[in-house]
Short mmCIF file of C-alpha atoms in Angstrom, two decimals:
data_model
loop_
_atom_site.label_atom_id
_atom_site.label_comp_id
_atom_site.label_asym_id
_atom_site.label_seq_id
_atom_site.Cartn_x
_atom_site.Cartn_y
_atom_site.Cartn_z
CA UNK D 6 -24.80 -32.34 24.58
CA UNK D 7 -23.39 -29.06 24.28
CA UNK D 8 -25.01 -26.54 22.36
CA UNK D 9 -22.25 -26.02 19.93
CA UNK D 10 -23.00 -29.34 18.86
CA UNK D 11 -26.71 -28.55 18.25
CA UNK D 12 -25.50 -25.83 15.96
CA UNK D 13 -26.81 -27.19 12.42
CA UNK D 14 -23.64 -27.38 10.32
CA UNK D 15 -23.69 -25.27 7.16
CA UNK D 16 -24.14 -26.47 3.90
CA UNK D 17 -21.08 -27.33 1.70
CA UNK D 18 -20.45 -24.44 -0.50
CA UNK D 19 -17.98 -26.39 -4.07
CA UNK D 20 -16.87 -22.39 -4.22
CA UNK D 21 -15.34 -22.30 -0.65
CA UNK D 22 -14.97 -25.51 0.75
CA UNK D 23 -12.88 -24.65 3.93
CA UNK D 24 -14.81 -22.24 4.58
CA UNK D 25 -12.25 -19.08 4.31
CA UNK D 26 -14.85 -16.23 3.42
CA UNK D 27 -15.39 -17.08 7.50
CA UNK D 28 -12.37 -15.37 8.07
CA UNK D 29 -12.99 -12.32 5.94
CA UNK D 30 -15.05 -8.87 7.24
CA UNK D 31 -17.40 -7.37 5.85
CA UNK D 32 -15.67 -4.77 4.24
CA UNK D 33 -13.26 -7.51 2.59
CA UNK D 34 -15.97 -8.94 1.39
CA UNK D 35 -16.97 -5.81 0.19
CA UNK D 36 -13.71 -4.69 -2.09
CA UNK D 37 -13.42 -8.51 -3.02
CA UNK D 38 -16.17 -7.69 -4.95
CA UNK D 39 -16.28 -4.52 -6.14
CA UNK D 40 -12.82 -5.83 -7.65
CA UNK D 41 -14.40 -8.68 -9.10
CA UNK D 42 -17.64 -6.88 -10.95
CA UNK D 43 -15.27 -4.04 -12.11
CA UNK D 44 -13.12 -7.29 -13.45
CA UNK D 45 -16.17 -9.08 -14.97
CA UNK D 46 -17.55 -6.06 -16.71
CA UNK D 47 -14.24 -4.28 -18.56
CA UNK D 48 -12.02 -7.32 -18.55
CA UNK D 49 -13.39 -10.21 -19.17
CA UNK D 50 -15.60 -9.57 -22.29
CA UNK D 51 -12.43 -8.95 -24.58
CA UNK D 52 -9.44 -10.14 -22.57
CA UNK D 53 -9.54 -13.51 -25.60
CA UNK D 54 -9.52 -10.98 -28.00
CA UNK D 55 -6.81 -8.46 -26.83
CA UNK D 56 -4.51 -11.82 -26.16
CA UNK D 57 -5.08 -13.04 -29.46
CA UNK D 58 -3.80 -9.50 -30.54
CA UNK D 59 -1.45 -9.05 -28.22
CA UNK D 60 -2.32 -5.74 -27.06
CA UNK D 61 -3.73 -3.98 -24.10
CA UNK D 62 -5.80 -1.08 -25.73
CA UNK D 63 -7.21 1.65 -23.68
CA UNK D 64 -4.49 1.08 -21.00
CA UNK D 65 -4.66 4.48 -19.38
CA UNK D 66 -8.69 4.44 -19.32
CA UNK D 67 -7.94 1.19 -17.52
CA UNK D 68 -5.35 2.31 -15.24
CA UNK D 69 -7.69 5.49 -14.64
CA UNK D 70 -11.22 3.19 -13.97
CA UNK D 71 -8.15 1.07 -11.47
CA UNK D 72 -8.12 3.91 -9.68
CA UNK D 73 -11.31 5.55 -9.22
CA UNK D 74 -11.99 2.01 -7.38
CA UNK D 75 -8.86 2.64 -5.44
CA UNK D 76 -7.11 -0.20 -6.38
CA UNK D 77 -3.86 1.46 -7.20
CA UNK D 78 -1.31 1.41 -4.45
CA UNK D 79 -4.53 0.55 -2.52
CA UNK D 80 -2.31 -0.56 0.62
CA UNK D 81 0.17 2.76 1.35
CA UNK D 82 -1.30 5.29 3.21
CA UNK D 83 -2.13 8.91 2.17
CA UNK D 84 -1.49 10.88 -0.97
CA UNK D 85 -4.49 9.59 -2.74
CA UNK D 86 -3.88 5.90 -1.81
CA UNK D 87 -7.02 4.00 -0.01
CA UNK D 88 -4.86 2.72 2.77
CA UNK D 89 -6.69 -0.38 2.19
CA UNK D 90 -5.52 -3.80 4.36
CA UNK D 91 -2.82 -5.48 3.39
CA UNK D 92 -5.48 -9.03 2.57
CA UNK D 93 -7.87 -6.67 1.08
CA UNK D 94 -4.75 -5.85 -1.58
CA UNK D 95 -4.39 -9.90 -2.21
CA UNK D 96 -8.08 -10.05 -2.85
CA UNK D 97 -7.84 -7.32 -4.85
CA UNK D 98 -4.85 -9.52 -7.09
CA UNK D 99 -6.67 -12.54 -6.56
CA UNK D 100 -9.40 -11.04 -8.84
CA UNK D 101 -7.53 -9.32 -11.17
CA UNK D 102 -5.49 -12.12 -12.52
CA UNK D 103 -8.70 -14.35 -12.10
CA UNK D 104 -9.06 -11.89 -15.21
CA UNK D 105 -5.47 -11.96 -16.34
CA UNK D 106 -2.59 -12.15 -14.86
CA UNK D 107 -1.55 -8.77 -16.93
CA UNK D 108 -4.46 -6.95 -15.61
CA UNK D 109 -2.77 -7.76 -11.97
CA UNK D 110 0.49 -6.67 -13.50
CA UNK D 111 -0.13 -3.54 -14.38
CA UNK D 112 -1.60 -3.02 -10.98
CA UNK D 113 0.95 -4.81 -9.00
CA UNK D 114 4.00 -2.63 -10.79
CA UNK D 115 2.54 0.47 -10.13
CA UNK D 116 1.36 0.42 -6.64
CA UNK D 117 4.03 -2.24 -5.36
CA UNK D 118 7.11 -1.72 -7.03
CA UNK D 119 7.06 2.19 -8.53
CA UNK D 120 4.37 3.70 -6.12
CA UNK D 121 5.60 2.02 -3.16
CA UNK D 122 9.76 2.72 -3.44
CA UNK D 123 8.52 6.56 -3.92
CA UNK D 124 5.91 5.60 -0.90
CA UNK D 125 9.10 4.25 1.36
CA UNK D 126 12.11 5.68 0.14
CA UNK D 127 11.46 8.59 -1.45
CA UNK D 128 11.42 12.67 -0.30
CA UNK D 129 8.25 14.45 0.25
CA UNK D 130 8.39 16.60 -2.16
CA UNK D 131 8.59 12.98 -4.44
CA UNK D 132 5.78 12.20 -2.87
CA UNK D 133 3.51 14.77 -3.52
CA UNK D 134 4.34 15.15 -6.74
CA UNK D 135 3.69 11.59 -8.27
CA UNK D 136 1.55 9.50 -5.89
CA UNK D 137 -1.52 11.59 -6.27
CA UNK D 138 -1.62 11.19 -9.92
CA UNK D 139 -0.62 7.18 -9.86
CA UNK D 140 -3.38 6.48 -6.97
CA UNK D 141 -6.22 8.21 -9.50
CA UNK D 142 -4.27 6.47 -13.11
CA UNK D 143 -3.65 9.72 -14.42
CA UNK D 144 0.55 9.14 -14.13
CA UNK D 145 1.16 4.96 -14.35
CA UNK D 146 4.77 4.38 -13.47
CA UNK D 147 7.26 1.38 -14.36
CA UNK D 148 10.02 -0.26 -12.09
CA UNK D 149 13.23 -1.00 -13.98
CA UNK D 150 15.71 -3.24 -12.16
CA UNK D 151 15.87 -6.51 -14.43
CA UNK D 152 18.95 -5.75 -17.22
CA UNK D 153 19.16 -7.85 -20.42
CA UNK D 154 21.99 -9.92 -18.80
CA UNK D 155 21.35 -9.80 -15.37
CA UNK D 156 18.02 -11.13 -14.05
CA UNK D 157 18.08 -13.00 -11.26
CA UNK D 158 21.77 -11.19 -10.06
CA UNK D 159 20.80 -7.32 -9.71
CA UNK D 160 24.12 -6.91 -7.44
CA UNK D 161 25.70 -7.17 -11.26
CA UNK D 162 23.79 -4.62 -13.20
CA UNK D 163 25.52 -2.28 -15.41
CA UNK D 164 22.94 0.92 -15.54
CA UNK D 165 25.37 3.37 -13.92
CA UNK D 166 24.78 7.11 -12.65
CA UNK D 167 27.49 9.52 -12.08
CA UNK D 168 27.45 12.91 -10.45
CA UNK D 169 27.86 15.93 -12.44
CA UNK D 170 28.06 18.96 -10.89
CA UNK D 171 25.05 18.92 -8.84
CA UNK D 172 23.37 17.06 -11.38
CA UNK D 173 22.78 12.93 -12.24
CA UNK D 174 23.92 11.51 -15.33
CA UNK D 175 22.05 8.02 -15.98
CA UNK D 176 23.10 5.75 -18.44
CA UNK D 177 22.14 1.84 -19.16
CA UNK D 178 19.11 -0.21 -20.19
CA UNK D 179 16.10 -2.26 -18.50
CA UNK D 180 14.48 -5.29 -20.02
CA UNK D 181 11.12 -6.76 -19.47
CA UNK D 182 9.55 -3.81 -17.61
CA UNK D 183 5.88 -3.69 -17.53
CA UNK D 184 4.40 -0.67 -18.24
CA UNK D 185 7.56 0.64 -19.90
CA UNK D 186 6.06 2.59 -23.02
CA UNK D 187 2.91 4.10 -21.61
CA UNK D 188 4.75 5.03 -18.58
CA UNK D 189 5.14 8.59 -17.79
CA UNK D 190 7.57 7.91 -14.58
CA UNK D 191 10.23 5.19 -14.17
CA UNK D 192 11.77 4.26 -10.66
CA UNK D 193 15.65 3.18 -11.66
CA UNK D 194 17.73 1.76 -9.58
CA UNK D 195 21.77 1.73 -10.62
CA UNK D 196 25.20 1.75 -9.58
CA UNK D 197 26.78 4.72 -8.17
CA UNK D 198 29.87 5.41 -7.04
CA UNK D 199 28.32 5.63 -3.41
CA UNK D 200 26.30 1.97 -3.82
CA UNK D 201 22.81 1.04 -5.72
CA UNK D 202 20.55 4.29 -5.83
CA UNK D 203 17.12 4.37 -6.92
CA UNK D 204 16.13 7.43 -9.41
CA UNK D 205 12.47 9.16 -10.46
CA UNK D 206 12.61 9.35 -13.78
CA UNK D 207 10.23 10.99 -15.69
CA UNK D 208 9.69 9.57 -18.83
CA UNK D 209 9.96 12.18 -21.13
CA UNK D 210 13.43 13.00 -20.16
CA UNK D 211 15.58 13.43 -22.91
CA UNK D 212 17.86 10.37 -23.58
CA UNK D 213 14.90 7.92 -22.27
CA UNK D 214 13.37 5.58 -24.48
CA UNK D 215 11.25 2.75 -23.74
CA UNK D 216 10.45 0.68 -26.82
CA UNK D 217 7.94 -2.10 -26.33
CA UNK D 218 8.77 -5.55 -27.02
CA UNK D 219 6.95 -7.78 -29.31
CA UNK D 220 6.12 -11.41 -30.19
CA UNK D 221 5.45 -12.31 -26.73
CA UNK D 222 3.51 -15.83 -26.11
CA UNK D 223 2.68 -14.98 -22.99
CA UNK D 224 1.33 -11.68 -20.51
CA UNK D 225 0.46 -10.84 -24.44
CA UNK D 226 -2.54 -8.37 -22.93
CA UNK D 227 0.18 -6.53 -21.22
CA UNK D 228 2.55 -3.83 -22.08
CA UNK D 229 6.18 -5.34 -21.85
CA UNK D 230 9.33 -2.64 -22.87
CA UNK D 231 13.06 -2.52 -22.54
CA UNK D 232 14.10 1.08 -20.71
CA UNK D 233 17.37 3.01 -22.73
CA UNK D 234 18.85 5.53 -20.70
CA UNK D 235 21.40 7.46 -23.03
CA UNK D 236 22.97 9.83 -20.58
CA UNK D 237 19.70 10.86 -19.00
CA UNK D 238 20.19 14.12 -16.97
CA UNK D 239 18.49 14.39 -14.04
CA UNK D 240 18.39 16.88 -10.84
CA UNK D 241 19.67 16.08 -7.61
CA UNK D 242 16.64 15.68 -5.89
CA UNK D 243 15.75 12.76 -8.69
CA UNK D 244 17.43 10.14 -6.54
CA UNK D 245 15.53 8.57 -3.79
CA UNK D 246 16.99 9.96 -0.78
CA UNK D 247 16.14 7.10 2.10
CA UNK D 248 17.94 3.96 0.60
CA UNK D 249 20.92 3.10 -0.39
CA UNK D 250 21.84 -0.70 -1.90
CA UNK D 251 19.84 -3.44 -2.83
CA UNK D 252 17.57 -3.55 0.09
CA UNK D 253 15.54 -1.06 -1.48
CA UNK D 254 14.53 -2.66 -4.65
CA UNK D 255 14.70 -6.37 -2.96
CA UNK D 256 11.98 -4.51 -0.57
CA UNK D 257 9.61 -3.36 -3.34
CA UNK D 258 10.08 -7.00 -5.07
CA UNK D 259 9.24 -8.67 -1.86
CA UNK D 260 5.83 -6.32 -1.52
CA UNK D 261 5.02 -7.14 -5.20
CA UNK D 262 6.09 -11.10 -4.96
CA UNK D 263 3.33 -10.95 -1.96
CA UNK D 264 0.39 -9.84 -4.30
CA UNK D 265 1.47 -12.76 -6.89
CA UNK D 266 0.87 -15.51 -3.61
CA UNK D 267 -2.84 -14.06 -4.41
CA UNK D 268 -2.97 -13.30 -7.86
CA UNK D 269 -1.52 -16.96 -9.07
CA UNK D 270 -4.36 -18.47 -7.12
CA UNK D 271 -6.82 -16.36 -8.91
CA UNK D 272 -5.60 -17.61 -12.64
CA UNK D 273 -5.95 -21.25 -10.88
CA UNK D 274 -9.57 -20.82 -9.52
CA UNK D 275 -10.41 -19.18 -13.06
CA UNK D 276 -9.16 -22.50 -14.71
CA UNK D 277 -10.78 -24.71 -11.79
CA UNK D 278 -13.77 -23.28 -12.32
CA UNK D 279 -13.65 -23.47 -15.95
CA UNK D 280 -13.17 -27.42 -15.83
CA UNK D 281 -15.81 -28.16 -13.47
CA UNK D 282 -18.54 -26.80 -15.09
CA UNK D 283 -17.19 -27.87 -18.16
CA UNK D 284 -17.36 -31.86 -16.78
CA UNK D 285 -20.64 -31.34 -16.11
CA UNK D 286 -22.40 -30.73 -19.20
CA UNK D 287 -19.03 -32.68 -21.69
CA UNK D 288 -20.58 -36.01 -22.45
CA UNK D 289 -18.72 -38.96 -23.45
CA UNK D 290 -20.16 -42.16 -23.12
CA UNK D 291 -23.66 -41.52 -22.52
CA UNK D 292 -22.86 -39.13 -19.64
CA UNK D 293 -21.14 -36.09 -18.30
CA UNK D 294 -16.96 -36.46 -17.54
CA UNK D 295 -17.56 -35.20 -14.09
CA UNK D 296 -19.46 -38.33 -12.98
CA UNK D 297 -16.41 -40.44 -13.64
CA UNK D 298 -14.34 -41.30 -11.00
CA UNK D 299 -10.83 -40.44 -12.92
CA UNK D 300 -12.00 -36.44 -13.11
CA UNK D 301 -13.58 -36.52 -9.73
CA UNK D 302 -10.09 -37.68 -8.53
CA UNK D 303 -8.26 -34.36 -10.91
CA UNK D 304 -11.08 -31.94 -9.52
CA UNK D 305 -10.43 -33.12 -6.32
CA UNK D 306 -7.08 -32.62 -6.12
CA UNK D 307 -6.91 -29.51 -7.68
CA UNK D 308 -9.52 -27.84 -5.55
CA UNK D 309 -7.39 -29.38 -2.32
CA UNK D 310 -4.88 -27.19 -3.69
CA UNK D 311 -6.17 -24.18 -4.74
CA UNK D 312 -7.87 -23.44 -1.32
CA UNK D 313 -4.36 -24.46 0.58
CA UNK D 314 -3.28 -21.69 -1.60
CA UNK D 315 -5.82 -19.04 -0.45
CA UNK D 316 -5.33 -20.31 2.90
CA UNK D 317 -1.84 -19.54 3.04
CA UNK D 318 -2.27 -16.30 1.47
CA UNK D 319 -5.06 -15.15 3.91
CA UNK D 320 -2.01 -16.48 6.35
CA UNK D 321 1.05 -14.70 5.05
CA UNK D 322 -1.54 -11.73 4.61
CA UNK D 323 -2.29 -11.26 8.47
CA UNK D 324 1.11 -11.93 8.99
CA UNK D 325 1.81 -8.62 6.90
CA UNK D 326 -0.84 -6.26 8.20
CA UNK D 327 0.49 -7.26 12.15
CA UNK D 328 4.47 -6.52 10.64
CA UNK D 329 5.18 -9.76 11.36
CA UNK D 330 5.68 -11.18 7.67
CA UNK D 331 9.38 -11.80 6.99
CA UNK D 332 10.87 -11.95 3.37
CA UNK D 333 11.46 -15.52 3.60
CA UNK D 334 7.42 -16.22 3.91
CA UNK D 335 6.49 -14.57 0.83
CA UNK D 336 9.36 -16.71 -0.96
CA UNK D 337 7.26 -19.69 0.15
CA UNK D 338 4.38 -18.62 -0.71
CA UNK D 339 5.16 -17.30 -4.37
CA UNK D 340 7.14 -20.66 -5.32
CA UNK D 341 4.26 -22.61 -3.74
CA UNK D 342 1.32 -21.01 -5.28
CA UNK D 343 2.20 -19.85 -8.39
CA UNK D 344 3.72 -23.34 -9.02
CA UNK D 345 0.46 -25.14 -7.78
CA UNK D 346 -1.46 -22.60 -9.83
CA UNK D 347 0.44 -24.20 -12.90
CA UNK D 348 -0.21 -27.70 -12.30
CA UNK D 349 -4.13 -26.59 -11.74
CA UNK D 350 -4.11 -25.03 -15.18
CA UNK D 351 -2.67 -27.77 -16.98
CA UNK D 352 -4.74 -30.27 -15.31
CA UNK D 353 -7.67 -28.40 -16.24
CA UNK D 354 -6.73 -28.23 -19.63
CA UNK D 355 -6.77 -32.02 -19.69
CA UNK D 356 -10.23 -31.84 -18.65
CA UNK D 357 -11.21 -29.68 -21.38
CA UNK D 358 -9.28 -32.07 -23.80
CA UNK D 359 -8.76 -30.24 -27.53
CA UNK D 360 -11.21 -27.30 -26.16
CA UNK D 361 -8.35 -26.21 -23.64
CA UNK D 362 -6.36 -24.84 -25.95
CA UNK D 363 -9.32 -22.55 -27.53
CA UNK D 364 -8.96 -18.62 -26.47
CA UNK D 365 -12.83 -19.61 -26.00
CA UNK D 366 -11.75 -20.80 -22.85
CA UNK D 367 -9.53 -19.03 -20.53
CA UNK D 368 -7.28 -22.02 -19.74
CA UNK D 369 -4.80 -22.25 -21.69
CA UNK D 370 -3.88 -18.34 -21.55
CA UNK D 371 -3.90 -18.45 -17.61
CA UNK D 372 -1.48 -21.31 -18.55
CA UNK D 373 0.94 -19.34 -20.64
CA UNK D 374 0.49 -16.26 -18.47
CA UNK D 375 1.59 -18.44 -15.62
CA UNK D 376 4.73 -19.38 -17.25
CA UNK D 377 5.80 -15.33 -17.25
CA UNK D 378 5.06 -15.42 -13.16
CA UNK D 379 7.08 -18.41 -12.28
CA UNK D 380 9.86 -16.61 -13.40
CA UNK D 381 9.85 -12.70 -12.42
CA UNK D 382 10.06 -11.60 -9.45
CA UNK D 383 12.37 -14.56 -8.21
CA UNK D 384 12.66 -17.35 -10.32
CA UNK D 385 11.45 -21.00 -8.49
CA UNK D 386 15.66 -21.64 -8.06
CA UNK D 387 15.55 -18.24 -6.38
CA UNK D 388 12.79 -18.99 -4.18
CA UNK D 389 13.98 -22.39 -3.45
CA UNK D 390 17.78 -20.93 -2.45
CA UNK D 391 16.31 -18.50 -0.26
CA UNK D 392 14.13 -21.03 1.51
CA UNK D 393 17.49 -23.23 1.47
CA UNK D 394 19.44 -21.17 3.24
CA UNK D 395 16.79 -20.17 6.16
CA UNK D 396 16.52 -23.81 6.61
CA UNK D 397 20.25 -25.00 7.06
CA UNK D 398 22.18 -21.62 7.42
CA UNK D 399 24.03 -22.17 4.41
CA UNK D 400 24.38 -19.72 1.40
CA UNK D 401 24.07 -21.70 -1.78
CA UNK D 402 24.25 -18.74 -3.98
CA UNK D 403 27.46 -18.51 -4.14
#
């Protein structure tokens, strides 16, 4: 007998049942939780209540707590950022939206879309001005490609800048921007007569507006606007000078569409976790749900896939940090998990029975939450196309 097999086998842990914290270091481990306690401390106590409200108050003491932990942009290097791993970011998202999945928004616009197209395509002198102050919270920064009528076809928009002497003239509106109205820079991407530019935009600029959009039902504790640019002047050294067409914002979206493979599974484990302690102290019948075999068999399955989920995350992750992680991966992994994370929700909320629906609970508002994330960044037809055509070589888009 080898001495492998001597090994005593660990015990089964219900909060990691493949075992996946095995493949995490010590200093994972380590921002996981610091993540996590900041999470469970300013968070969690009144997320019910600012959802209920729909409001997100104290969003730049937030944003500026965000960063003293460095969780802002926490995977670009220098300027402020903590040049963190690119797993130690999805843990980081995973425990956010475990919170809310506007909680991860606001993180995930400003370090993967806004920070990171300044980060990659912008000058140094772009640089230094802005990423220092969006790595500590003091500036938080918006992304606006999505236009009222074009969503999932950006190749269409109609936001259009024009040269003017030396200077930009910017003119068109954004809709659905996080971060829109407390904002005080806005990456802008738009036609130009020499292809798709991107464009800093400070917020106070006159001719920009960002009002905020209301009666949401869901990513209600998050800060949701519409950008109007009315001939918004800007400098010549306002456009980002190292892209041109939409690789550059497909680039940023395919960065941020990687932290929602982690953050989806965080809203499901919240919900999982919800419904099993939940079946064990619900009676009906003389004892607790969880000892019958119909919500063994739901708990079951949804734990199955929930850690499949953080599997391939931790997967897609490595593949990432080594630059090996191609655009078609995260597209798999977003329509997989974030879809999976739905079914968990509303699974659990059948566990809970009439208490799922109760804010008390944080089921049913990872539920509606998830509804908002199936949807940006690539809607599931999106992600399925793109997987469509790396499979057979055929372009379906058209």
């Amino acid at each position: 007998m080898s001495a492998r097999s001597r090994t005593p086998l660990p015990p089964f842990d219900p909060a990691d049942p493949l075992g996946i914290d095995d493949l995490l270091e010590p200093e994972d481990l380590a921002i996981r939780e610091t993540v996590r306690t900041w999470a469970a401390d300013r968070v969690l106590p009144h997320i019910a209540d600012w959802y209920e409200k729909g409001e997100l108050p104290g969003i730049r003491d937030l944003a500026r707590e965000l960063g003293s932990i460095g969780a802002l942009g926490m995977s670009l290097e220098g300027y402020g950022c903590a040049g963190a791993s690119s797993v130690q970011y999805g843990l980081a998202c995973l425990e956010l939206e475990a919170a809310d999945s506007g909680i991860r928004s606001l993180v995930s616009v400003q370090g993967s879309l806004a920070m990171y197209a300044i980060h990659r395509f912008g000058s140094e002198e772009q640089k230094q001005r802005w990423l220092p102050g969006m790595a500590a919270g003091e500036i938080i920064g918006c992304f606006g490609l999505t236009e009222p009528d074009h969503g999932s076809d950006p190749a269409s928009m109609r936001t259009f800048a024009k040269r003017d002497g030396t200077d930009w003239v910017l003119t068109g509106r954004k809709m659905w921007i996080t971060n829109g109205s407390v904002a005080g820079v806005a990456v802008v991407w738009a036609h130009t007569d020499e292809g798709i530019r991107g464009f800093v935009v400070p917020t106070g600029t006159p001719g920009f507006s960002a009002p905020e959009i209301k009666h949401k039902w869901s990513l209600r504790a998050s800060v949701t606007s519409e950008l109007v640019m009315d001939e918004v002047r800007l400098p010549a050294d306002a456009v980002l000078p190292e892209v041109t067409g939409l690789k550059g914002p497909l680039s940023c979206l395919s960065h941020a569409r990687y932290g929602i493979v982690w953050g989806a599974m965080g809203a499901a484990r919240s919900s999982f976790e919800t419904a099993v302690e939940y079946s064990k102290t619900r009676e009906q019948f003389g004892r607790p749900i969880g000892g019958f075999q119909l919500t063994q068999a739901k708990l079951a399955d949804m734990a199955v896939e929930l850690h499949k989920g953080i599997l391939l995350a931790h997967h897609l992750g490595r593949r990432l940090d080594a630059g090996r992680l191609r655009p078609e991966q995260v597209s798999f992994g977003k329509l997989n998990n974030v879809r999976e994370a739905i079914e968990i929700c509303r699974t659990s909320r059948t566990i809970l029975g009439a208490n799922g629906i109760s804010l008390e609970y944080p089921v049913m508002r990872h539920a509606t939450n998830l509804e908002s994330v199936l949807t940006y960044e690539g809607t599931v037809e999106m992600h399925q196309l793109v997987l469509g055509k790396a499979l057979t070589g055929l372009d379906a888009f058209r």
